């Protein structure tokens, strides 16, 4: 039997991809050099970079850098507003600012400055209701959206798709209607309505910070005793959870078909947009 030689493919050492190698090289640079590089970036790039890793989050949220950005944007252009003075006074009383304090303050101040411009567009006021006539229009132009968070007894949360929330406007209120999918009615411990306003950058395609405002938190155990039956058809039964929340239940399944919130227009813009957190 003739000798048969077998040839094995030589082993090659694992080489990182060019992208991975570049990233590791950048992350391993001394913090002083990285901070120098970051000082040339604009706001949009800094915010996006803070989502890359925990190290870049700390570097791109550096308080000294963002304090300088805050000063240039809001304090060196003339007289400070009452709102700005309040923010600065609150910060002066803090001993430990924490990572990203001045970054959060920057976006909070920027959102408030922008909101002052939009409040002027709420006029004129209706002679019949005493409420702004263009609330719905301003909410659309600000690209305000809403999330409905369904909390289960196990504390697990389910956030519903924003595309399924529709906006209808009347003279005195705005109605939000969300059409699931929902778990069984008895498996819900709370419903939370959250208003969201994303802060737009001049450059598109980058991560946008968002202000989130908890507008309503319904404890299902508390409202179940006072829930009222207000109507039905062949498929759906209507339940009034509270004066501004209606739930539609599928008759055959006892699961939720939709939830409808009626929001009064009085200071609705502020309630939807003046969130306490930026992500």
PDB file of C-alpha atoms in Angstrom:
ATOM      1  CA  UNK A   1       0.000   0.000   0.000  1.00  0.00           C
ATOM      2  CA  UNK A   2       1.560   3.265  -1.076  1.00  0.00           C
ATOM      3  CA  UNK A   3       2.404   5.848   1.535  1.00  0.00           C
ATOM      4  CA  UNK A   4      -0.077   8.654   1.595  1.00  0.00           C
ATOM      5  CA  UNK A   5       1.009  12.000   2.912  1.00  0.00           C
ATOM      6  CA  UNK A   6      -1.534  14.193   4.514  1.00  0.00           C
ATOM      7  CA  UNK A   7      -1.056  17.915   4.527  1.00  0.00           C
ATOM      8  CA  UNK A   8      -2.540  20.006   7.280  1.00  0.00           C
ATOM      9  CA  UNK A   9      -3.337  23.615   6.821  1.00  0.00           C
ATOM     10  CA  UNK A  10      -0.928  25.600   8.996  1.00  0.00           C
ATOM     11  CA  UNK A  11      -2.547  27.282  11.936  1.00  0.00           C
ATOM     12  CA  UNK A  12      -2.768  31.029  11.766  1.00  0.00           C
ATOM     13  CA  UNK A  13      -2.860  33.219  14.808  1.00  0.00           C
ATOM     14  CA  UNK A  14      -6.159  34.972  15.441  1.00  0.00           C
ATOM     15  CA  UNK A  15      -5.930  38.547  14.331  1.00  0.00           C
ATOM     16  CA  UNK A  16      -8.442  41.142  15.428  1.00  0.00           C
ATOM     17  CA  UNK A  17     -10.368  42.932  12.728  1.00  0.00           C
ATOM     18  CA  UNK A  18      -9.096  46.383  11.740  1.00  0.00           C
ATOM     19  CA  UNK A  19     -12.120  47.963  13.395  1.00  0.00           C
ATOM     20  CA  UNK A  20     -11.602  46.055  16.650  1.00  0.00           C
ATOM     21  CA  UNK A  21      -7.890  46.825  16.653  1.00  0.00           C
ATOM     22  CA  UNK A  22      -8.521  50.529  16.122  1.00  0.00           C
ATOM     23  CA  UNK A  23     -11.086  50.590  18.887  1.00  0.00           C
ATOM     24  CA  UNK A  24      -8.786  48.834  21.351  1.00  0.00           C
ATOM     25  CA  UNK A  25      -5.982  51.230  20.434  1.00  0.00           C
ATOM     26  CA  UNK A  26      -8.185  54.258  21.060  1.00  0.00           C
ATOM     27  CA  UNK A  27      -9.583  52.910  24.337  1.00  0.00           C
ATOM     28  CA  UNK A  28      -6.060  52.211  25.605  1.00  0.00           C
ATOM     29  CA  UNK A  29      -4.889  55.765  25.079  1.00  0.00           C
ATOM     30  CA  UNK A  30      -4.136  57.763  28.242  1.00  0.00           C
ATOM     31  CA  UNK A  31      -7.159  59.733  29.525  1.00  0.00           C
ATOM     32  CA  UNK A  32      -5.333  63.053  29.017  1.00  0.00           C
ATOM     33  CA  UNK A  33      -4.982  62.386  25.284  1.00  0.00           C
ATOM     34  CA  UNK A  34      -8.546  61.137  24.972  1.00  0.00           C
ATOM     35  CA  UNK A  35      -9.885  64.241  26.721  1.00  0.00           C
ATOM     36  CA  UNK A  36      -7.894  66.412  24.326  1.00  0.00           C
ATOM     37  CA  UNK A  37      -9.478  64.583  21.369  1.00  0.00           C
ATOM     38  CA  UNK A  38     -12.944  64.849  22.893  1.00  0.00           C
ATOM     39  CA  UNK A  39     -12.537  68.597  23.361  1.00  0.00           C
ATOM     40  CA  UNK A  40     -12.730  69.016  19.559  1.00  0.00           C
ATOM     41  CA  UNK A  41     -16.063  67.158  19.242  1.00  0.00           C
ATOM     42  CA  UNK A  42     -19.470  68.800  19.092  1.00  0.00           C
ATOM     43  CA  UNK A  43     -22.414  68.115  21.412  1.00  0.00           C
ATOM     44  CA  UNK A  44     -23.976  65.455  19.202  1.00  0.00           C
ATOM     45  CA  UNK A  45     -20.746  63.467  18.881  1.00  0.00           C
ATOM     46  CA  UNK A  46     -20.040  63.675  22.625  1.00  0.00           C
ATOM     47  CA  UNK A  47     -23.500  62.412  23.527  1.00  0.00           C
ATOM     48  CA  UNK A  48     -23.277  59.546  21.031  1.00  0.00           C
ATOM     49  CA  UNK A  49     -19.782  58.606  22.207  1.00  0.00           C
ATOM     50  CA  UNK A  50     -21.016  58.342  25.791  1.00  0.00           C
ATOM     51  CA  UNK A  51     -23.021  55.257  24.740  1.00  0.00           C
ATOM     52  CA  UNK A  52     -19.998  53.311  23.422  1.00  0.00           C
ATOM     53  CA  UNK A  53     -18.648  51.930  26.706  1.00  0.00           C
ATOM     54  CA  UNK A  54     -18.514  52.676  30.414  1.00  0.00           C
ATOM     55  CA  UNK A  55     -15.092  54.295  30.018  1.00  0.00           C
ATOM     56  CA  UNK A  56     -16.240  56.575  27.205  1.00  0.00           C
ATOM     57  CA  UNK A  57     -19.378  57.391  29.174  1.00  0.00           C
ATOM     58  CA  UNK A  58     -17.241  58.790  32.005  1.00  0.00           C
ATOM     59  CA  UNK A  59     -14.884  60.596  29.643  1.00  0.00           C
ATOM     60  CA  UNK A  60     -17.609  62.073  27.417  1.00  0.00           C
ATOM     61  CA  UNK A  61     -19.581  63.131  30.526  1.00  0.00           C
ATOM     62  CA  UNK A  62     -16.660  64.915  32.189  1.00  0.00           C
ATOM     63  CA  UNK A  63     -17.983  67.728  34.377  1.00  0.00           C
ATOM     64  CA  UNK A  64     -15.185  70.204  33.645  1.00  0.00           C
ATOM     65  CA  UNK A  65     -15.720  69.848  29.890  1.00  0.00           C
ATOM     66  CA  UNK A  66     -19.510  70.153  30.068  1.00  0.00           C
ATOM     67  CA  UNK A  67     -19.300  73.036  32.534  1.00  0.00           C
ATOM     68  CA  UNK A  68     -17.307  74.940  29.934  1.00  0.00           C
ATOM     69  CA  UNK A  69     -19.870  74.053  27.250  1.00  0.00           C
ATOM     70  CA  UNK A  70     -22.699  75.161  29.564  1.00  0.00           C
ATOM     71  CA  UNK A  71     -21.012  78.485  30.306  1.00  0.00           C
ATOM     72  CA  UNK A  72     -20.409  79.225  26.616  1.00  0.00           C
ATOM     73  CA  UNK A  73     -23.968  78.362  25.636  1.00  0.00           C
ATOM     74  CA  UNK A  74     -26.041  79.890  28.423  1.00  0.00           C
ATOM     75  CA  UNK A  75     -23.911  82.224  30.549  1.00  0.00           C
ATOM     76  CA  UNK A  76     -21.703  84.154  28.119  1.00  0.00           C
ATOM     77  CA  UNK A  77     -24.444  85.460  25.834  1.00  0.00           C
ATOM     78  CA  UNK A  78     -25.792  88.206  28.014  1.00  0.00           C
ATOM     79  CA  UNK A  79     -28.075  88.274  31.015  1.00  0.00           C
ATOM     80  CA  UNK A  80     -28.946  84.939  32.644  1.00  0.00           C
ATOM     81  CA  UNK A  81     -32.612  84.048  32.848  1.00  0.00           C
ATOM     82  CA  UNK A  82     -34.316  83.360  36.178  1.00  0.00           C
ATOM     83  CA  UNK A  83     -34.397  79.660  35.306  1.00  0.00           C
ATOM     84  CA  UNK A  84     -30.630  79.587  34.663  1.00  0.00           C
ATOM     85  CA  UNK A  85     -29.891  81.373  37.916  1.00  0.00           C
ATOM     86  CA  UNK A  86     -32.005  78.810  39.780  1.00  0.00           C
ATOM     87  CA  UNK A  87     -30.093  75.919  38.195  1.00  0.00           C
ATOM     88  CA  UNK A  88     -26.755  77.452  39.088  1.00  0.00           C
ATOM     89  CA  UNK A  89     -27.851  78.148  42.681  1.00  0.00           C
ATOM     90  CA  UNK A  90     -28.970  74.526  43.102  1.00  0.00           C
ATOM     91  CA  UNK A  91     -25.630  73.274  41.773  1.00  0.00           C
ATOM     92  CA  UNK A  92     -23.643  75.600  44.028  1.00  0.00           C
ATOM     93  CA  UNK A  93     -25.134  73.879  47.078  1.00  0.00           C
ATOM     94  CA  UNK A  94     -24.017  70.400  46.040  1.00  0.00           C
ATOM     95  CA  UNK A  95     -20.782  68.943  47.386  1.00  0.00           C
ATOM     96  CA  UNK A  96     -20.522  65.926  45.059  1.00  0.00           C
ATOM     97  CA  UNK A  97     -21.820  66.656  41.562  1.00  0.00           C
ATOM     98  CA  UNK A  98     -21.433  63.120  40.236  1.00  0.00           C
ATOM     99  CA  UNK A  99     -20.511  62.006  36.728  1.00  0.00           C
ATOM    100  CA  UNK A 100     -22.442  63.787  33.993  1.00  0.00           C
ATOM    101  CA  UNK A 101     -23.998  66.462  36.218  1.00  0.00           C
ATOM    102  CA  UNK A 102     -23.192  69.378  33.917  1.00  0.00           C
ATOM    103  CA  UNK A 103     -24.169  67.346  30.844  1.00  0.00           C
ATOM    104  CA  UNK A 104     -27.640  66.725  32.304  1.00  0.00           C
ATOM    105  CA  UNK A 105     -27.861  70.370  33.288  1.00  0.00           C
ATOM    106  CA  UNK A 106     -26.935  71.432  29.754  1.00  0.00           C
ATOM    107  CA  UNK A 107     -29.735  69.414  28.148  1.00  0.00           C
ATOM    108  CA  UNK A 108     -32.205  70.451  30.843  1.00  0.00           C
ATOM    109  CA  UNK A 109     -31.414  74.131  30.298  1.00  0.00           C
ATOM    110  CA  UNK A 110     -31.512  73.726  26.525  1.00  0.00           C
ATOM    111  CA  UNK A 111     -34.919  72.050  26.662  1.00  0.00           C
ATOM    112  CA  UNK A 112     -36.307  74.805  28.903  1.00  0.00           C
ATOM    113  CA  UNK A 113     -34.951  77.535  26.611  1.00  0.00           C
ATOM    114  CA  UNK A 114     -36.562  75.829  23.645  1.00  0.00           C
ATOM    115  CA  UNK A 115     -39.842  75.384  25.501  1.00  0.00           C
ATOM    116  CA  UNK A 116     -40.052  79.100  26.225  1.00  0.00           C
ATOM    117  CA  UNK A 117     -40.169  79.697  22.476  1.00  0.00           C
ATOM    118  CA  UNK A 118     -42.867  77.062  21.940  1.00  0.00           C
ATOM    119  CA  UNK A 119     -45.086  78.390  24.743  1.00  0.00           C
ATOM    120  CA  UNK A 120     -45.549  81.562  22.711  1.00  0.00           C
ATOM    121  CA  UNK A 121     -47.007  79.469  19.885  1.00  0.00           C
ATOM    122  CA  UNK A 122     -49.812  78.185  22.134  1.00  0.00           C
ATOM    123  CA  UNK A 123     -51.685  81.443  21.674  1.00  0.00           C
ATOM    124  CA  UNK A 124     -54.398  82.470  20.928  1.00  0.00           C
ATOM    125  CA  UNK A 125     -56.546  81.224  23.798  1.00  0.00           C
ATOM    126  CA  UNK A 126     -60.107  80.049  23.171  1.00  0.00           C
ATOM    127  CA  UNK A 127     -62.773  82.452  24.439  1.00  0.00           C
ATOM    128  CA  UNK A 128     -65.039  79.507  25.311  1.00  0.00           C
ATOM    129  CA  UNK A 129     -62.615  77.243  27.200  1.00  0.00           C
ATOM    130  CA  UNK A 130     -59.835  79.626  28.246  1.00  0.00           C
ATOM    131  CA  UNK A 131     -57.350  77.053  26.910  1.00  0.00           C
ATOM    132  CA  UNK A 132     -54.740  77.312  24.123  1.00  0.00           C
ATOM    133  CA  UNK A 133     -56.174  76.458  20.710  1.00  0.00           C
ATOM    134  CA  UNK A 134     -53.010  75.006  19.160  1.00  0.00           C
ATOM    135  CA  UNK A 135     -51.878  72.524  21.835  1.00  0.00           C
ATOM    136  CA  UNK A 136     -52.231  69.510  19.527  1.00  0.00           C
ATOM    137  CA  UNK A 137     -50.334  71.254  16.733  1.00  0.00           C
ATOM    138  CA  UNK A 138     -47.458  72.261  19.020  1.00  0.00           C
ATOM    139  CA  UNK A 139     -47.192  68.706  20.424  1.00  0.00           C
ATOM    140  CA  UNK A 140     -46.905  67.351  16.875  1.00  0.00           C
ATOM    141  CA  UNK A 141     -44.306  69.939  15.841  1.00  0.00           C
ATOM    142  CA  UNK A 142     -42.259  69.168  18.962  1.00  0.00           C
ATOM    143  CA  UNK A 143     -42.438  65.467  18.012  1.00  0.00           C
ATOM    144  CA  UNK A 144     -43.721  64.584  21.478  1.00  0.00           C
ATOM    145  CA  UNK A 145     -44.488  60.880  21.809  1.00  0.00           C
ATOM    146  CA  UNK A 146     -45.837  58.676  24.573  1.00  0.00           C
ATOM    147  CA  UNK A 147     -45.032  55.283  26.038  1.00  0.00           C
ATOM    148  CA  UNK A 148     -47.462  53.071  27.877  1.00  0.00           C
ATOM    149  CA  UNK A 149     -45.637  50.880  30.391  1.00  0.00           C
ATOM    150  CA  UNK A 150     -47.528  47.815  31.591  1.00  0.00           C
ATOM    151  CA  UNK A 151     -46.302  46.572  34.979  1.00  0.00           C
ATOM    152  CA  UNK A 152     -47.052  42.969  35.951  1.00  0.00           C
ATOM    153  CA  UNK A 153     -47.236  41.612  39.540  1.00  0.00           C
ATOM    154  CA  UNK A 154     -43.740  40.162  39.123  1.00  0.00           C
ATOM    155  CA  UNK A 155     -42.537  43.774  38.540  1.00  0.00           C
ATOM    156  CA  UNK A 156     -41.727  42.880  34.945  1.00  0.00           C
ATOM    157  CA  UNK A 157     -42.436  45.802  32.642  1.00  0.00           C
ATOM    158  CA  UNK A 158     -43.660  45.807  29.072  1.00  0.00           C
ATOM    159  CA  UNK A 159     -43.347  48.954  26.963  1.00  0.00           C
ATOM    160  CA  UNK A 160     -45.835  49.195  24.124  1.00  0.00           C
ATOM    161  CA  UNK A 161     -44.877  50.154  20.602  1.00  0.00           C
ATOM    162  CA  UNK A 162     -45.186  53.896  20.045  1.00  0.00           C
ATOM    163  CA  UNK A 163     -46.498  53.346  16.520  1.00  0.00           C
ATOM    164  CA  UNK A 164     -49.724  52.032  18.021  1.00  0.00           C
ATOM    165  CA  UNK A 165     -50.466  55.232  19.939  1.00  0.00           C
ATOM    166  CA  UNK A 166     -52.624  57.685  18.015  1.00  0.00           C
ATOM    167  CA  UNK A 167     -53.293  61.362  18.775  1.00  0.00           C
ATOM    168  CA  UNK A 168     -56.707  62.994  18.520  1.00  0.00           C
ATOM    169  CA  UNK A 169     -57.380  66.555  19.588  1.00  0.00           C
ATOM    170  CA  UNK A 170     -60.546  68.364  20.732  1.00  0.00           C
ATOM    171  CA  UNK A 171     -61.163  71.859  22.070  1.00  0.00           C
ATOM    172  CA  UNK A 172     -60.403  71.026  25.710  1.00  0.00           C
ATOM    173  CA  UNK A 173     -58.521  67.723  25.712  1.00  0.00           C
ATOM    174  CA  UNK A 174     -56.163  65.407  23.857  1.00  0.00           C
ATOM    175  CA  UNK A 175     -56.986  61.711  23.636  1.00  0.00           C
ATOM    176  CA  UNK A 176     -54.354  58.986  23.386  1.00  0.00           C
ATOM    177  CA  UNK A 177     -55.442  55.537  22.299  1.00  0.00           C
ATOM    178  CA  UNK A 178     -53.151  52.516  22.629  1.00  0.00           C
ATOM    179  CA  UNK A 179     -54.084  49.149  21.112  1.00  0.00           C
ATOM    180  CA  UNK A 180     -51.827  46.558  22.798  1.00  0.00           C
ATOM    181  CA  UNK A 181     -50.864  43.780  22.697  1.00  0.00           C
ATOM    182  CA  UNK A 182     -51.698  43.523  26.388  1.00  0.00           C
ATOM    183  CA  UNK A 183     -51.502  40.682  28.913  1.00  0.00           C
ATOM    184  CA  UNK A 184     -54.613  39.451  30.689  1.00  0.00           C
ATOM    185  CA  UNK A 185     -56.470  42.193  32.566  1.00  0.00           C
ATOM    186  CA  UNK A 186     -55.973  40.417  35.901  1.00  0.00           C
ATOM    187  CA  UNK A 187     -52.214  40.150  35.299  1.00  0.00           C
ATOM    188  CA  UNK A 188     -51.606  43.923  35.300  1.00  0.00           C
ATOM    189  CA  UNK A 189     -50.609  45.644  38.529  1.00  0.00           C
ATOM    190  CA  UNK A 190     -50.023  49.154  37.113  1.00  0.00           C
ATOM    191  CA  UNK A 191     -50.286  51.257  33.970  1.00  0.00           C
ATOM    192  CA  UNK A 192     -47.835  54.121  33.497  1.00  0.00           C
ATOM    193  CA  UNK A 193     -48.190  56.826  30.857  1.00  0.00           C
ATOM    194  CA  UNK A 194     -44.878  58.508  29.990  1.00  0.00           C
ATOM    195  CA  UNK A 195     -44.434  61.578  27.799  1.00  0.00           C
ATOM    196  CA  UNK A 196     -41.227  61.640  25.748  1.00  0.00           C
ATOM    197  CA  UNK A 197     -39.564  64.485  23.951  1.00  0.00           C
ATOM    198  CA  UNK A 198     -36.344  63.849  22.077  1.00  0.00           C
ATOM    199  CA  UNK A 199     -33.897  66.735  21.762  1.00  0.00           C
ATOM    200  CA  UNK A 200     -32.956  67.092  18.115  1.00  0.00           C
ATOM    201  CA  UNK A 201     -29.340  67.657  17.061  1.00  0.00           C
ATOM    202  CA  UNK A 202     -28.272  69.585  14.011  1.00  0.00           C
ATOM    203  CA  UNK A 203     -26.733  66.407  12.655  1.00  0.00           C
ATOM    204  CA  UNK A 204     -29.057  63.491  11.927  1.00  0.00           C
ATOM    205  CA  UNK A 205     -28.417  59.787  12.396  1.00  0.00           C
ATOM    206  CA  UNK A 206     -26.998  60.114  15.921  1.00  0.00           C
ATOM    207  CA  UNK A 207     -28.340  59.015  19.287  1.00  0.00           C
ATOM    208  CA  UNK A 208     -30.719  61.645  20.682  1.00  0.00           C
ATOM    209  CA  UNK A 209     -31.207  62.464  24.353  1.00  0.00           C
ATOM    210  CA  UNK A 210     -34.795  62.247  25.554  1.00  0.00           C
ATOM    211  CA  UNK A 211     -36.695  63.840  28.400  1.00  0.00           C
ATOM    212  CA  UNK A 212     -39.175  61.434  29.989  1.00  0.00           C
ATOM    213  CA  UNK A 213     -42.120  62.654  32.059  1.00  0.00           C
ATOM    214  CA  UNK A 214     -44.220  60.265  34.130  1.00  0.00           C
ATOM    215  CA  UNK A 215     -47.681  61.703  33.534  1.00  0.00           C
ATOM    216  CA  UNK A 216     -49.857  59.021  35.084  1.00  0.00           C
ATOM    217  CA  UNK A 217     -49.318  55.981  37.313  1.00  0.00           C
ATOM    218  CA  UNK A 218     -52.437  53.859  37.792  1.00  0.00           C
ATOM    219  CA  UNK A 219     -52.449  51.272  40.569  1.00  0.00           C
ATOM    220  CA  UNK A 220     -54.829  48.637  39.205  1.00  0.00           C
ATOM    221  CA  UNK A 221     -55.560  47.149  42.630  1.00  0.00           C
ATOM    222  CA  UNK A 222     -56.641  50.575  43.932  1.00  0.00           C
ATOM    223  CA  UNK A 223     -58.891  51.474  40.974  1.00  0.00           C
ATOM    224  CA  UNK A 224     -60.446  48.019  40.475  1.00  0.00           C
ATOM    225  CA  UNK A 225     -62.949  48.605  43.295  1.00  0.00           C
ATOM    226  CA  UNK A 226     -64.296  51.767  41.658  1.00  0.00           C
ATOM    227  CA  UNK A 227     -64.192  50.577  38.023  1.00  0.00           C
ATOM    228  CA  UNK A 228     -67.464  51.322  36.212  1.00  0.00           C
ATOM    229  CA  UNK A 229     -69.121  49.574  33.269  1.00  0.00           C
ATOM    230  CA  UNK A 230     -69.995  52.312  30.722  1.00  0.00           C
ATOM    231  CA  UNK A 231     -70.871  50.433  27.523  1.00  0.00           C
ATOM    232  CA  UNK A 232     -70.418  47.451  25.271  1.00  0.00           C
ATOM    233  CA  UNK A 233     -71.002  45.953  21.848  1.00  0.00           C
ATOM    234  CA  UNK A 234     -70.786  42.406  20.493  1.00  0.00           C
ATOM    235  CA  UNK A 235     -66.996  42.250  20.897  1.00  0.00           C
ATOM    236  CA  UNK A 236     -65.799  44.786  23.476  1.00  0.00           C
ATOM    237  CA  UNK A 237     -66.880  45.884  26.935  1.00  0.00           C
ATOM    238  CA  UNK A 238     -65.911  49.390  28.113  1.00  0.00           C
ATOM    239  CA  UNK A 239     -64.644  49.997  31.651  1.00  0.00           C
ATOM    240  CA  UNK A 240     -63.980  53.392  33.224  1.00  0.00           C
ATOM    241  CA  UNK A 241     -60.869  52.960  35.421  1.00  0.00           C
ATOM    242  CA  UNK A 242     -60.885  56.598  36.490  1.00  0.00           C
ATOM    243  CA  UNK A 243     -62.303  59.828  35.096  1.00  0.00           C
ATOM    244  CA  UNK A 244     -59.681  60.121  32.351  1.00  0.00           C
ATOM    245  CA  UNK A 245     -58.911  56.452  31.536  1.00  0.00           C
ATOM    246  CA  UNK A 246     -61.152  54.021  29.613  1.00  0.00           C
ATOM    247  CA  UNK A 247     -60.253  50.360  29.008  1.00  0.00           C
ATOM    248  CA  UNK A 248     -61.788  48.158  26.323  1.00  0.00           C
ATOM    249  CA  UNK A 249     -61.967  44.444  27.207  1.00  0.00           C
ATOM    250  CA  UNK A 250     -62.461  41.598  24.742  1.00  0.00           C
ATOM    251  CA  UNK A 251     -65.600  39.827  25.940  1.00  0.00           C
ATOM    252  CA  UNK A 252     -64.520  36.289  25.088  1.00  0.00           C
ATOM    253  CA  UNK A 253     -60.944  36.567  26.419  1.00  0.00           C
ATOM    254  CA  UNK A 254     -61.161  39.173  29.216  1.00  0.00           C
ATOM    255  CA  UNK A 255     -57.918  40.634  27.911  1.00  0.00           C
ATOM    256  CA  UNK A 256     -57.432  44.320  27.089  1.00  0.00           C
ATOM    257  CA  UNK A 257     -58.255  45.431  23.540  1.00  0.00           C
ATOM    258  CA  UNK A 258     -57.212  49.063  24.033  1.00  0.00           C
ATOM    259  CA  UNK A 259     -56.576  51.760  26.639  1.00  0.00           C
ATOM    260  CA  UNK A 260     -57.697  55.356  26.085  1.00  0.00           C
ATOM    261  CA  UNK A 261     -56.346  58.354  28.027  1.00  0.00           C
ATOM    262  CA  UNK A 262     -58.058  61.753  27.976  1.00  0.00           C
ATOM    263  CA  UNK A 263     -55.582  64.508  28.866  1.00  0.00           C
ATOM    264  CA  UNK A 264     -56.882  67.987  29.693  1.00  0.00           C
ATOM    265  CA  UNK A 265     -55.103  70.731  27.775  1.00  0.00           C
ATOM    266  CA  UNK A 266     -54.392  72.826  30.865  1.00  0.00           C
ATOM    267  CA  UNK A 267     -50.547  72.935  31.027  1.00  0.00           C
ATOM    268  CA  UNK A 268     -50.465  69.762  28.916  1.00  0.00           C
ATOM    269  CA  UNK A 269     -47.327  70.850  27.074  1.00  0.00           C
ATOM    270  CA  UNK A 270     -45.443  71.206  30.367  1.00  0.00           C
ATOM    271  CA  UNK A 271     -46.720  67.875  31.698  1.00  0.00           C
ATOM    272  CA  UNK A 272     -45.619  66.064  28.535  1.00  0.00           C
ATOM    273  CA  UNK A 273     -42.168  67.567  28.230  1.00  0.00           C
ATOM    274  CA  UNK A 274     -40.793  68.684  31.595  1.00  0.00           C
ATOM    275  CA  UNK A 275     -39.168  65.379  32.475  1.00  0.00           C
ATOM    276  CA  UNK A 276     -36.720  64.829  35.282  1.00  0.00           C
ATOM    277  CA  UNK A 277     -34.351  62.458  33.451  1.00  0.00           C
ATOM    278  CA  UNK A 278     -32.323  62.456  30.251  1.00  0.00           C
ATOM    279  CA  UNK A 279     -31.172  59.229  28.662  1.00  0.00           C
TER     280      UNK A 279
END
